[in-house]
Short mmCIF file of C-alpha atoms and ligand atoms in Angstrom, two decimals:
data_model
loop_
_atom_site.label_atom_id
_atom_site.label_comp_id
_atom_site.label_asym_id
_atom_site.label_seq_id
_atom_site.Cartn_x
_atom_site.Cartn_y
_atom_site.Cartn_z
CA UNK Q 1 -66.19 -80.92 32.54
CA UNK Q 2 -68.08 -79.13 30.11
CA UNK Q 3 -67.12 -75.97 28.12
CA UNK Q 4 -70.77 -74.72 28.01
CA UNK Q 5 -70.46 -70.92 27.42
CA UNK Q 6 -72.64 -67.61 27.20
CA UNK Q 7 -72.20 -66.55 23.30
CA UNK Q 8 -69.95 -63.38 23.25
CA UNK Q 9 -71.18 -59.75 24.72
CA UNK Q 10 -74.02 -61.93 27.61
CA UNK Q 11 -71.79 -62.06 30.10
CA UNK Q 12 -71.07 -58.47 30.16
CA UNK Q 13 -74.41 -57.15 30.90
CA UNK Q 14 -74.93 -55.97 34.60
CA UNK Q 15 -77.93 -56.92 35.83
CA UNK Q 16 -80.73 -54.26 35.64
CA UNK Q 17 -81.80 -52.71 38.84
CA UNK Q 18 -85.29 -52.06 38.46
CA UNK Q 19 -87.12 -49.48 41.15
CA UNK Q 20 -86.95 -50.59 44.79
CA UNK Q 21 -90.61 -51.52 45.93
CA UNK Q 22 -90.03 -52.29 49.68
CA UNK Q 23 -88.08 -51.07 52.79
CA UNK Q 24 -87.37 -53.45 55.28
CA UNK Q 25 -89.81 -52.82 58.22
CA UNK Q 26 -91.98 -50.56 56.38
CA UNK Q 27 -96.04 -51.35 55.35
CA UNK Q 28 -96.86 -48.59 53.56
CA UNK Q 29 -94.16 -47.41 51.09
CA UNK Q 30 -94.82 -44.84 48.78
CA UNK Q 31 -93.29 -46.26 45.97
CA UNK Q 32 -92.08 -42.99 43.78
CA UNK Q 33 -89.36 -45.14 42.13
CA UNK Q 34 -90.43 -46.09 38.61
CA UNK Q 35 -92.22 -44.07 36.99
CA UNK Q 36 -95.51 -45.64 37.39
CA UNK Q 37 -98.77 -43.71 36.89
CA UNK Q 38 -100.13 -42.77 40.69
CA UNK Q 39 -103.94 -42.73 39.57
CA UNK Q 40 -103.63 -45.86 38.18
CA UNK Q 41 -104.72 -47.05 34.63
CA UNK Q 42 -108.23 -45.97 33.12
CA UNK Q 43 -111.13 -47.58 34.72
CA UNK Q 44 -112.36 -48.97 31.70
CA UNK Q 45 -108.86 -51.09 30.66
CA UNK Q 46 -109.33 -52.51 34.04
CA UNK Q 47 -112.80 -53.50 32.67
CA UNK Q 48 -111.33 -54.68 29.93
CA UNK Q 49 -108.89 -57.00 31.54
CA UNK Q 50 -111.58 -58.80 33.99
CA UNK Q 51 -113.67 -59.60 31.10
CA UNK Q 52 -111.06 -61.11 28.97
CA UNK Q 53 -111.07 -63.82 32.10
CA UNK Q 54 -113.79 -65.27 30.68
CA UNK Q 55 -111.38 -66.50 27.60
CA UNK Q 56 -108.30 -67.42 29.16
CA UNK Q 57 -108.21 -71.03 27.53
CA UNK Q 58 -108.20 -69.08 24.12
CA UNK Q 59 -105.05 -67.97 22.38
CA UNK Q 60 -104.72 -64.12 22.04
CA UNK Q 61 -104.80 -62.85 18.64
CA UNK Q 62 -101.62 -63.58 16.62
CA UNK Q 63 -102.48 -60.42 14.27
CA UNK Q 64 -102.87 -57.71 17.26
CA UNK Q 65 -105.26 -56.10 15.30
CA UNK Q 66 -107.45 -54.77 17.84
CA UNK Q 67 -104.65 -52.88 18.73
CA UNK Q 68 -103.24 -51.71 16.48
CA UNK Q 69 -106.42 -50.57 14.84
CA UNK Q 70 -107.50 -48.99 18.45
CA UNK Q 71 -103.74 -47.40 18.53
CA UNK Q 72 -103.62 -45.94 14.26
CA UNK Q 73 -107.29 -44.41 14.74
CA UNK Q 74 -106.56 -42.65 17.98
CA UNK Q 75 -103.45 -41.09 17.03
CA UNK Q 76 -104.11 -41.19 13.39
CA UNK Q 77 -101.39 -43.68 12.52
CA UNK Q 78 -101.27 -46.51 9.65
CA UNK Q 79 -101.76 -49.67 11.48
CA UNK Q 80 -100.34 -51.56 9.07
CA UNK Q 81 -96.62 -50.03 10.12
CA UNK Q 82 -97.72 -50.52 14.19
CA UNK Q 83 -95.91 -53.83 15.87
CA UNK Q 84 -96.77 -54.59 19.48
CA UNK Q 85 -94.34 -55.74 22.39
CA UNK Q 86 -94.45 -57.22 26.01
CA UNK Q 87 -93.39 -53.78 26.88
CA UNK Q 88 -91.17 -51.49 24.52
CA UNK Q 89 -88.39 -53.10 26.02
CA UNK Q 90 -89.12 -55.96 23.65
CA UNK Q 91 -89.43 -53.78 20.65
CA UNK Q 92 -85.82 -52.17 21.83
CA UNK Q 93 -84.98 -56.13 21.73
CA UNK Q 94 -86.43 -57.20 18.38
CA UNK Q 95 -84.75 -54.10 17.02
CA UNK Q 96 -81.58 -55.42 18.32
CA UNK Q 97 -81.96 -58.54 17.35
CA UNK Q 98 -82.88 -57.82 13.59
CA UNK Q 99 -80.70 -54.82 12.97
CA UNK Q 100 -77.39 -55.64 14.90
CA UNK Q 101 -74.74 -58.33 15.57
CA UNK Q 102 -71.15 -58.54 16.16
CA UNK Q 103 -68.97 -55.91 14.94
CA UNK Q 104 -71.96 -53.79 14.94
CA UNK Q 105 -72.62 -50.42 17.35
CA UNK Q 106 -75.16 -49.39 18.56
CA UNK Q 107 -74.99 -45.95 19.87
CA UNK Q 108 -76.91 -44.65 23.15
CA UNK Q 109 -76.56 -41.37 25.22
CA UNK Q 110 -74.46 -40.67 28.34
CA UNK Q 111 -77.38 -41.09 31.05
CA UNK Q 112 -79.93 -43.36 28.12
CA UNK Q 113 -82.08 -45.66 29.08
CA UNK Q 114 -80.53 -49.39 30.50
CA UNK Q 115 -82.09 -50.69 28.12
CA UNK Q 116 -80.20 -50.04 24.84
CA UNK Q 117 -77.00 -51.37 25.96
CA UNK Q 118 -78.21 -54.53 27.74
CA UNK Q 119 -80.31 -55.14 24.24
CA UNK Q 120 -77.28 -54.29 22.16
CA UNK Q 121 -75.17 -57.31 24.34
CA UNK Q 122 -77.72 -59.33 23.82
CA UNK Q 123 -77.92 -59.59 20.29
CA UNK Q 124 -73.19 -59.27 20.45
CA UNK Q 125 -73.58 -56.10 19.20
CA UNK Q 126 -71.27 -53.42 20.83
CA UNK Q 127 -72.94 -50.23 22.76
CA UNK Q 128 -71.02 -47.00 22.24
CA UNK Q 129 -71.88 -44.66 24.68
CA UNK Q 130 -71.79 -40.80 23.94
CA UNK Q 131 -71.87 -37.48 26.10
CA UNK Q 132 -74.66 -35.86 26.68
CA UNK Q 133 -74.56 -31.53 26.88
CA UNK Q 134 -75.24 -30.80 30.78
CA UNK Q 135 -78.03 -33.24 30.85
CA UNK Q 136 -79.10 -33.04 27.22
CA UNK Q 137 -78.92 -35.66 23.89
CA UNK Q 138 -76.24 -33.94 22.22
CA UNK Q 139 -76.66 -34.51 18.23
CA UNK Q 140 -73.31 -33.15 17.05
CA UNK Q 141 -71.63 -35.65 19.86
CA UNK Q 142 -73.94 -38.67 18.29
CA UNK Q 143 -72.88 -37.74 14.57
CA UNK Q 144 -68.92 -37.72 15.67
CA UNK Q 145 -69.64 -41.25 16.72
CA UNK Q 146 -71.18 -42.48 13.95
CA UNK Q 147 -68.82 -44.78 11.84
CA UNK Q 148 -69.40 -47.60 8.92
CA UNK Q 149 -70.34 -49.84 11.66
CA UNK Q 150 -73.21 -47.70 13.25
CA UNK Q 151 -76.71 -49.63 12.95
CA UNK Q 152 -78.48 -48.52 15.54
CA UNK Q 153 -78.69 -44.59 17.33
CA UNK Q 154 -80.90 -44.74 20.95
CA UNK Q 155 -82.76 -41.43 21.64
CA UNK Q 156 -85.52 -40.89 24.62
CA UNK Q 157 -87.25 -38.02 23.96
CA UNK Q 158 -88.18 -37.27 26.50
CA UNK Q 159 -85.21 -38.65 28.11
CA UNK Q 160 -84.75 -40.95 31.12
CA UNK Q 161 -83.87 -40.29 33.74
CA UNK Q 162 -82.78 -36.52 32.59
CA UNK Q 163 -86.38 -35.52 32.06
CA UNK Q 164 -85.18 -32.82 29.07
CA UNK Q 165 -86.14 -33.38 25.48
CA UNK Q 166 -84.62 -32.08 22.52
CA UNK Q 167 -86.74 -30.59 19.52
CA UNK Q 168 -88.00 -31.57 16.19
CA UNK Q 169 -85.17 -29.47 14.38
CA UNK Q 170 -82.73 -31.29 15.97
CA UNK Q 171 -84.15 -34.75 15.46
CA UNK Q 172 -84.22 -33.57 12.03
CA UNK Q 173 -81.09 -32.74 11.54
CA UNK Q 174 -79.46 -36.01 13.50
CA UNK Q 175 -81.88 -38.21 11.30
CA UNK Q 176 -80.78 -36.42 7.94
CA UNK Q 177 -77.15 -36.94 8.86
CA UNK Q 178 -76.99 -39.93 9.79
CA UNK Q 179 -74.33 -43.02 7.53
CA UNK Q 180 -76.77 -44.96 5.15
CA UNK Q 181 -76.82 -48.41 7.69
CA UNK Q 182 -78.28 -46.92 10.48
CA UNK Q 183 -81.88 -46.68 11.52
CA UNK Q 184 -82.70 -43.63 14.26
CA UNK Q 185 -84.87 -44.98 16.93
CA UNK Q 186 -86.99 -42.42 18.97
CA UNK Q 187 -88.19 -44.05 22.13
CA UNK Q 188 -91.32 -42.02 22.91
CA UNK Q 189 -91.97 -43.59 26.60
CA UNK Q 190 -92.80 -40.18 27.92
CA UNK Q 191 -94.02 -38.53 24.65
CA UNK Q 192 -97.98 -38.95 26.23
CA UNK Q 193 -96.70 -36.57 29.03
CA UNK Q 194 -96.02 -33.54 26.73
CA UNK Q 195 -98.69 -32.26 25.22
CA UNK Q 196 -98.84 -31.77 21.31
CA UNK Q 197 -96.12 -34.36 20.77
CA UNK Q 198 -96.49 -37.02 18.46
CA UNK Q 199 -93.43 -38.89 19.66
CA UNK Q 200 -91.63 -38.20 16.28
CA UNK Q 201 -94.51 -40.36 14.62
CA UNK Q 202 -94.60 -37.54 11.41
CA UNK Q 203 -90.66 -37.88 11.41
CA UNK Q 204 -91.20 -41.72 10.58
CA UNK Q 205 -93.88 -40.83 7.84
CA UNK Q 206 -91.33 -38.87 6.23
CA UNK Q 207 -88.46 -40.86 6.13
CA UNK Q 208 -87.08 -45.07 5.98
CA UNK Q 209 -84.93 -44.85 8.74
CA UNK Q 210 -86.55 -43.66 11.13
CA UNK Q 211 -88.59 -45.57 14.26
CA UNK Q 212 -90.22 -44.83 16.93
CA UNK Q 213 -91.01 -46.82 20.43
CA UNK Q 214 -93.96 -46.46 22.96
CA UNK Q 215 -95.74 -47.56 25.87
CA UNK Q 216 -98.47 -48.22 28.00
CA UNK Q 217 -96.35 -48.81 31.20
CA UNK Q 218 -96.09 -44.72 31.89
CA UNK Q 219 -98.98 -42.29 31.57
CA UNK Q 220 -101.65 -45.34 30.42
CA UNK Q 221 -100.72 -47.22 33.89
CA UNK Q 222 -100.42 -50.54 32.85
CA UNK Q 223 -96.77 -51.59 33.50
CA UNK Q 224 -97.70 -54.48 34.90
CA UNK Q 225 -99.27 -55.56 31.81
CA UNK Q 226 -96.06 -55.48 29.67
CA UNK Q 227 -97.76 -54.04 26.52
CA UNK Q 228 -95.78 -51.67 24.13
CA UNK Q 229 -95.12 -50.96 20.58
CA UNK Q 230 -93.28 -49.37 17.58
CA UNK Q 231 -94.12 -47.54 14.52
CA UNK Q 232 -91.72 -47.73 11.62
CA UNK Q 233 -91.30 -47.73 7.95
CA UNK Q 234 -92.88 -50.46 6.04
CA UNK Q 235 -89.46 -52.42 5.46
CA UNK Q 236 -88.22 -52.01 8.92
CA UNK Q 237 -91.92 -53.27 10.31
CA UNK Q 238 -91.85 -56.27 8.04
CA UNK Q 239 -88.35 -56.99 9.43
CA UNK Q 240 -89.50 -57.42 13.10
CA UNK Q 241 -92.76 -59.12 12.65
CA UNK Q 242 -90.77 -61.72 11.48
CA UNK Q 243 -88.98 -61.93 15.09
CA UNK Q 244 -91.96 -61.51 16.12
CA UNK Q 245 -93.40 -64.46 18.82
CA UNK Q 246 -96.92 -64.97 17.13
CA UNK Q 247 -98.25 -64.95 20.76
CA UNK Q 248 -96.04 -62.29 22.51
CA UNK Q 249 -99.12 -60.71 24.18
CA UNK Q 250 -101.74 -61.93 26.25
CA UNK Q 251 -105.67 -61.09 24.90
CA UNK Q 252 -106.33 -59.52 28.43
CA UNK Q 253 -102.79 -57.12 27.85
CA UNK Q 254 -104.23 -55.95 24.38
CA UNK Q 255 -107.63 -56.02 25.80
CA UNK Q 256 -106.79 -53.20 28.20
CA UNK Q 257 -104.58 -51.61 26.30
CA UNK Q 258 -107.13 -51.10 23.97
CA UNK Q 259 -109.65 -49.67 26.07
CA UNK Q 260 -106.81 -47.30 27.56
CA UNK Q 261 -106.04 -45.61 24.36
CA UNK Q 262 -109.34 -45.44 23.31
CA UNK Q 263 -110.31 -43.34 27.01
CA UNK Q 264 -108.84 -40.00 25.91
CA UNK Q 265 -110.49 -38.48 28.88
CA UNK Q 266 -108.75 -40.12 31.09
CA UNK Q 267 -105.37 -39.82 29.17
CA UNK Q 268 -105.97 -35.87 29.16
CA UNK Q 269 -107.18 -36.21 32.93
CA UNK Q 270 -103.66 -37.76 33.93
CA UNK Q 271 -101.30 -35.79 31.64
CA UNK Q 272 -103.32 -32.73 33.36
CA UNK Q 273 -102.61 -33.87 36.63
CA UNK Q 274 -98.54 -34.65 35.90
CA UNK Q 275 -97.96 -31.26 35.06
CA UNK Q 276 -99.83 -29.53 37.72
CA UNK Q 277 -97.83 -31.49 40.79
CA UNK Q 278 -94.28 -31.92 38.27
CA UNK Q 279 -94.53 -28.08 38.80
CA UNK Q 280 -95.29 -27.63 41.92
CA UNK Q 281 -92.87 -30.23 43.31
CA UNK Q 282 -90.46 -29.06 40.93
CA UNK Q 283 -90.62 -25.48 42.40
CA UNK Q 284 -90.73 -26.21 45.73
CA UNK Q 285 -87.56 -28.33 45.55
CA UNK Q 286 -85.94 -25.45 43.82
CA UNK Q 287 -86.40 -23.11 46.55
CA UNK Q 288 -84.97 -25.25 49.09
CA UNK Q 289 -81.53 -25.53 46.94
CA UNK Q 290 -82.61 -28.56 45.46
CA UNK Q 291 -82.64 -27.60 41.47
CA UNK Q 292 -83.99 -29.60 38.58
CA UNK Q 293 -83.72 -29.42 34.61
CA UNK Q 294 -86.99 -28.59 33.46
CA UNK Q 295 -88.70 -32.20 32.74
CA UNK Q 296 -91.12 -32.96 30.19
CA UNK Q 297 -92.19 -36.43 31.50
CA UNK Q 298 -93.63 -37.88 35.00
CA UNK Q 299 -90.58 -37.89 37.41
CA UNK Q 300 -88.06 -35.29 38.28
CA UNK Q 301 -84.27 -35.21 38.34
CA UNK Q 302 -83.29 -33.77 41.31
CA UNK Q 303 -79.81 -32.85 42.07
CA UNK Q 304 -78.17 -32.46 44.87
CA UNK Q 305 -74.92 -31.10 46.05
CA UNK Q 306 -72.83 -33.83 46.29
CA UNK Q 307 -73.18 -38.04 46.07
CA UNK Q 308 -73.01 -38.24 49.80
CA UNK Q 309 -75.87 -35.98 49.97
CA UNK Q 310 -78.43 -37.41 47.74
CA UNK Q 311 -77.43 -40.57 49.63
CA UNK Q 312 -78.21 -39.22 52.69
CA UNK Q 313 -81.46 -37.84 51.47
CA UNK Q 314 -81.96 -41.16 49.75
CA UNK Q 315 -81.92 -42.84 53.45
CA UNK Q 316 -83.72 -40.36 55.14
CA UNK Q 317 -87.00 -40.38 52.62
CA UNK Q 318 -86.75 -44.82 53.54
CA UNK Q 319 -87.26 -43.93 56.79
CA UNK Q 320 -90.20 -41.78 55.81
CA UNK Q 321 -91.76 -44.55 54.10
CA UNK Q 322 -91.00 -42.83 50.43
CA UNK Q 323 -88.95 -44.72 47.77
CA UNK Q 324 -87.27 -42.36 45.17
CA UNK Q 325 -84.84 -44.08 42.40
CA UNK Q 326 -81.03 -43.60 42.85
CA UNK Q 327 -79.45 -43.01 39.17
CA UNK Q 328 -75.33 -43.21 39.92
CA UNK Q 329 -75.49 -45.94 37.69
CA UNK Q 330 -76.87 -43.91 34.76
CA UNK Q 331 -73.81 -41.86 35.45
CA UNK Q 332 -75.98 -39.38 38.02
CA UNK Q 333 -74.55 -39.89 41.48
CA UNK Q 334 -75.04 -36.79 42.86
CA UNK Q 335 -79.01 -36.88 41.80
CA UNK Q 336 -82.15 -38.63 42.66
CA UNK Q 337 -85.33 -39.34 40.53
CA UNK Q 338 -88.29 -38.75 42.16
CA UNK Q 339 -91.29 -40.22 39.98
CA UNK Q 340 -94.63 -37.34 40.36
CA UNK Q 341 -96.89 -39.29 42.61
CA UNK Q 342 -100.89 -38.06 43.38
CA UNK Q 343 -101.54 -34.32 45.67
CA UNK Q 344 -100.57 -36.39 48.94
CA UNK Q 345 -97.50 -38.32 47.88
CA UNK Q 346 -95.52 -35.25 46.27
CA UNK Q 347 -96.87 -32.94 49.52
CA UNK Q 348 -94.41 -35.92 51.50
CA UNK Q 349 -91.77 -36.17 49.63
CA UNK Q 350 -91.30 -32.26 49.35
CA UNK Q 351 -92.00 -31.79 52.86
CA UNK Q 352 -89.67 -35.08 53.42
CA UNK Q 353 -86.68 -33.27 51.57
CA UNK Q 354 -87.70 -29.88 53.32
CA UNK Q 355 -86.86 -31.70 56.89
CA UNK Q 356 -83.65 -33.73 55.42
CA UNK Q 357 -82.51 -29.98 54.13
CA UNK Q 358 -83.08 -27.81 57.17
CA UNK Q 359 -81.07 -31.08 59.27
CA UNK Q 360 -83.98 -32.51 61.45
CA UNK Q 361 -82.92 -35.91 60.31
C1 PLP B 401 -90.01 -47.20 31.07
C2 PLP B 401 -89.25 -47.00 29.80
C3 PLP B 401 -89.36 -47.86 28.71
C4 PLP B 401 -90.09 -49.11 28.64
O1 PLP B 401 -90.97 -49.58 29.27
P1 PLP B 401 -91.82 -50.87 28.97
O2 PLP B 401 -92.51 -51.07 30.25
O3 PLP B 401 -90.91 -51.98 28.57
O4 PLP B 401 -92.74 -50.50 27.84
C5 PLP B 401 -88.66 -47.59 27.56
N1 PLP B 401 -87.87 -46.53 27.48
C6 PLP B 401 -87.72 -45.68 28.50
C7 PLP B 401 -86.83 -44.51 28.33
C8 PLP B 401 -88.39 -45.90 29.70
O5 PLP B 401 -88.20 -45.07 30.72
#
């Protein structure tokens, strides 16, 4: 008999669910379940990758600076303050990690990402969840729940899987309110989709407890990669590099990550593209009684009238082939979230939902 145990907080985190990628007895799926960019990542990061093959036996660079120099010229940020992550999931971890423990909250929104309470177990913190407003980050909801305790406040902007976004007066005001501890962090996984927005990145010039998370797994296509990063205050920066694995990315990951933030092109060609079939599927849902928030990222919330509904529709678009992500766990059972696939995948799923509506199912 041993008395091996999980520390404290592990053994309450569910599982994640991540996207379903297969039905049973189905070859083709249209997989419209995670958010993943349907024209793929820029030619040229795919370039990228294939020729870092020729240096797998090397260690990737410890530094990153490749990068994060590709990453602060582009968007016109100081390098110095960028970190890089397998994913921003691991930035939401090192933050965590380096900024909370037990007996300290970390606060996240109503239907927030799974992310910031499974990280916040991790690390023994405790998550406090808070409402949202119909769908919305509510910032006067987030201040009432701020206490001594408070190290860590959650926001997606835009969200997931709500698809709304709150603005910069807002953020402002939430960020300027906020008890003395805690650190604001502004996850900016969708901020490529809305064009204009700098993902709160002048918000973190302007203040030291601020930060704010990206990635490449959305609009830049590389999810598989697992590359992501943060941009914070000097202090806050020099806090995670420290938690830093010297080696957390692979050359070929910062290789094409590289290349894809350097193609603006192509990141102009696919935020183009987003909003012209977000609308259109968007609008053609709502005419069939199937409304949606407006969303300012690459999926759609779309609600339905009840949970047994969007269940049924859930089932019914399987059995077309099309896989759509059910959200009851982020608190959304009567909704699904359809990602915004290419011309031909959103011309099935609306014409899917159209059949499941009118009862030819
Ligand atoms: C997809 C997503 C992420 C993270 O993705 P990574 O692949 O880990 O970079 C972070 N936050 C939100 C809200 C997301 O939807």
């Amino acid at each position: 008999m041993t008395s091996i145990k999980a520390q404290p907080g592990i053994m309450d985190i569910e599982l994640y669910q991540s996207g379903a990628a297969h039905i049973e007895g189905v070859d083709n799926v249209i997989k419209l379940s995670s958010n993943e960019n349907p024209l793929g990542p820029s030619p040229k990061a795919v370039e990228a990758y294939q020729r870092a093959a020729n240096n797998l036996h090397r260690y990737p660079s410890s530094d990153q600076i490749g990068l994060r120099s590709a990453i602060g010229e582009v968007l016109s940020l100081d390098a110095d303050r960028i970190i890089c992550g397998a994913g921003s999931d691991e930035i939401i971890a090192f933050l965590c990690q380096a900024f909370a423990g037990p007996g300290d909250e970390v606060i996240h929104t109503e239907h927030g990402f799974a992310m910031y309470r499974i990280s916040a177990l991790s690390a023994g913190a405790t998550p406090v969840e808070v409402r949202e407003n119909e769908r919305v980050t509510n910032v006067d909801a987030i201040l009432e729940a701020c206490t001594s305790k408070t190290k860590l406040v959650f926001i997606a902007n835009p969200n997931n899987p709500t698809g709304t976004m709150i603005g910069e007066a807002e953020i402002d005001r939430l960020a300027d309110a906020l008890p003395p501890q805690a650190i604001l962090v502004l996850d900016g996984a969708y901020a490529e989709f809305v064009e204009g927005y700098d993902g709160g990145a002048a918000l973190v010039d302007q203040r030291e407890n601020v930060f704010m998370t990206r990635t490449f797994s959305k609009l830049y296509g590389l999810g598989s990669l697992r590359v992501g990063w943060g941009y914070g205050p000097a202090a806050l920066v020099n806090v995670l590099n420290r938690i830093r694995g010297p080696f957390n990315l692979s050359q070929s990951a910062l290789d094409a990550a590289e290349a894809a933030m350097r193609d603006l092109n192509y990141t102009n060609h696919c935020r183009h593209e987003n909003e012209k079939w977000r609308t259109w599927l968007a609008n053609g849902l709502s005419e069939i009684g199937v409304p949606s928030d407006v969303s300012q990222a690459n999926f759609i919330l779309a609600r339905f009238a009840n949970q047994t509904e969007a269940e049924n529709c859930d089932r019914y678009l399987q059995s077309q082939g099309l896989v759509v992500r059910r959200v009851a766990g982020y608190k959304l059972p009567n909704a699904l979230r359809i990602t915004v696939g290419d011309e031909s995948a959103c011309h099935l799923v609306l014409g899917a939902i159209q059949n499941f509506k009118a009862g030819k199912k």
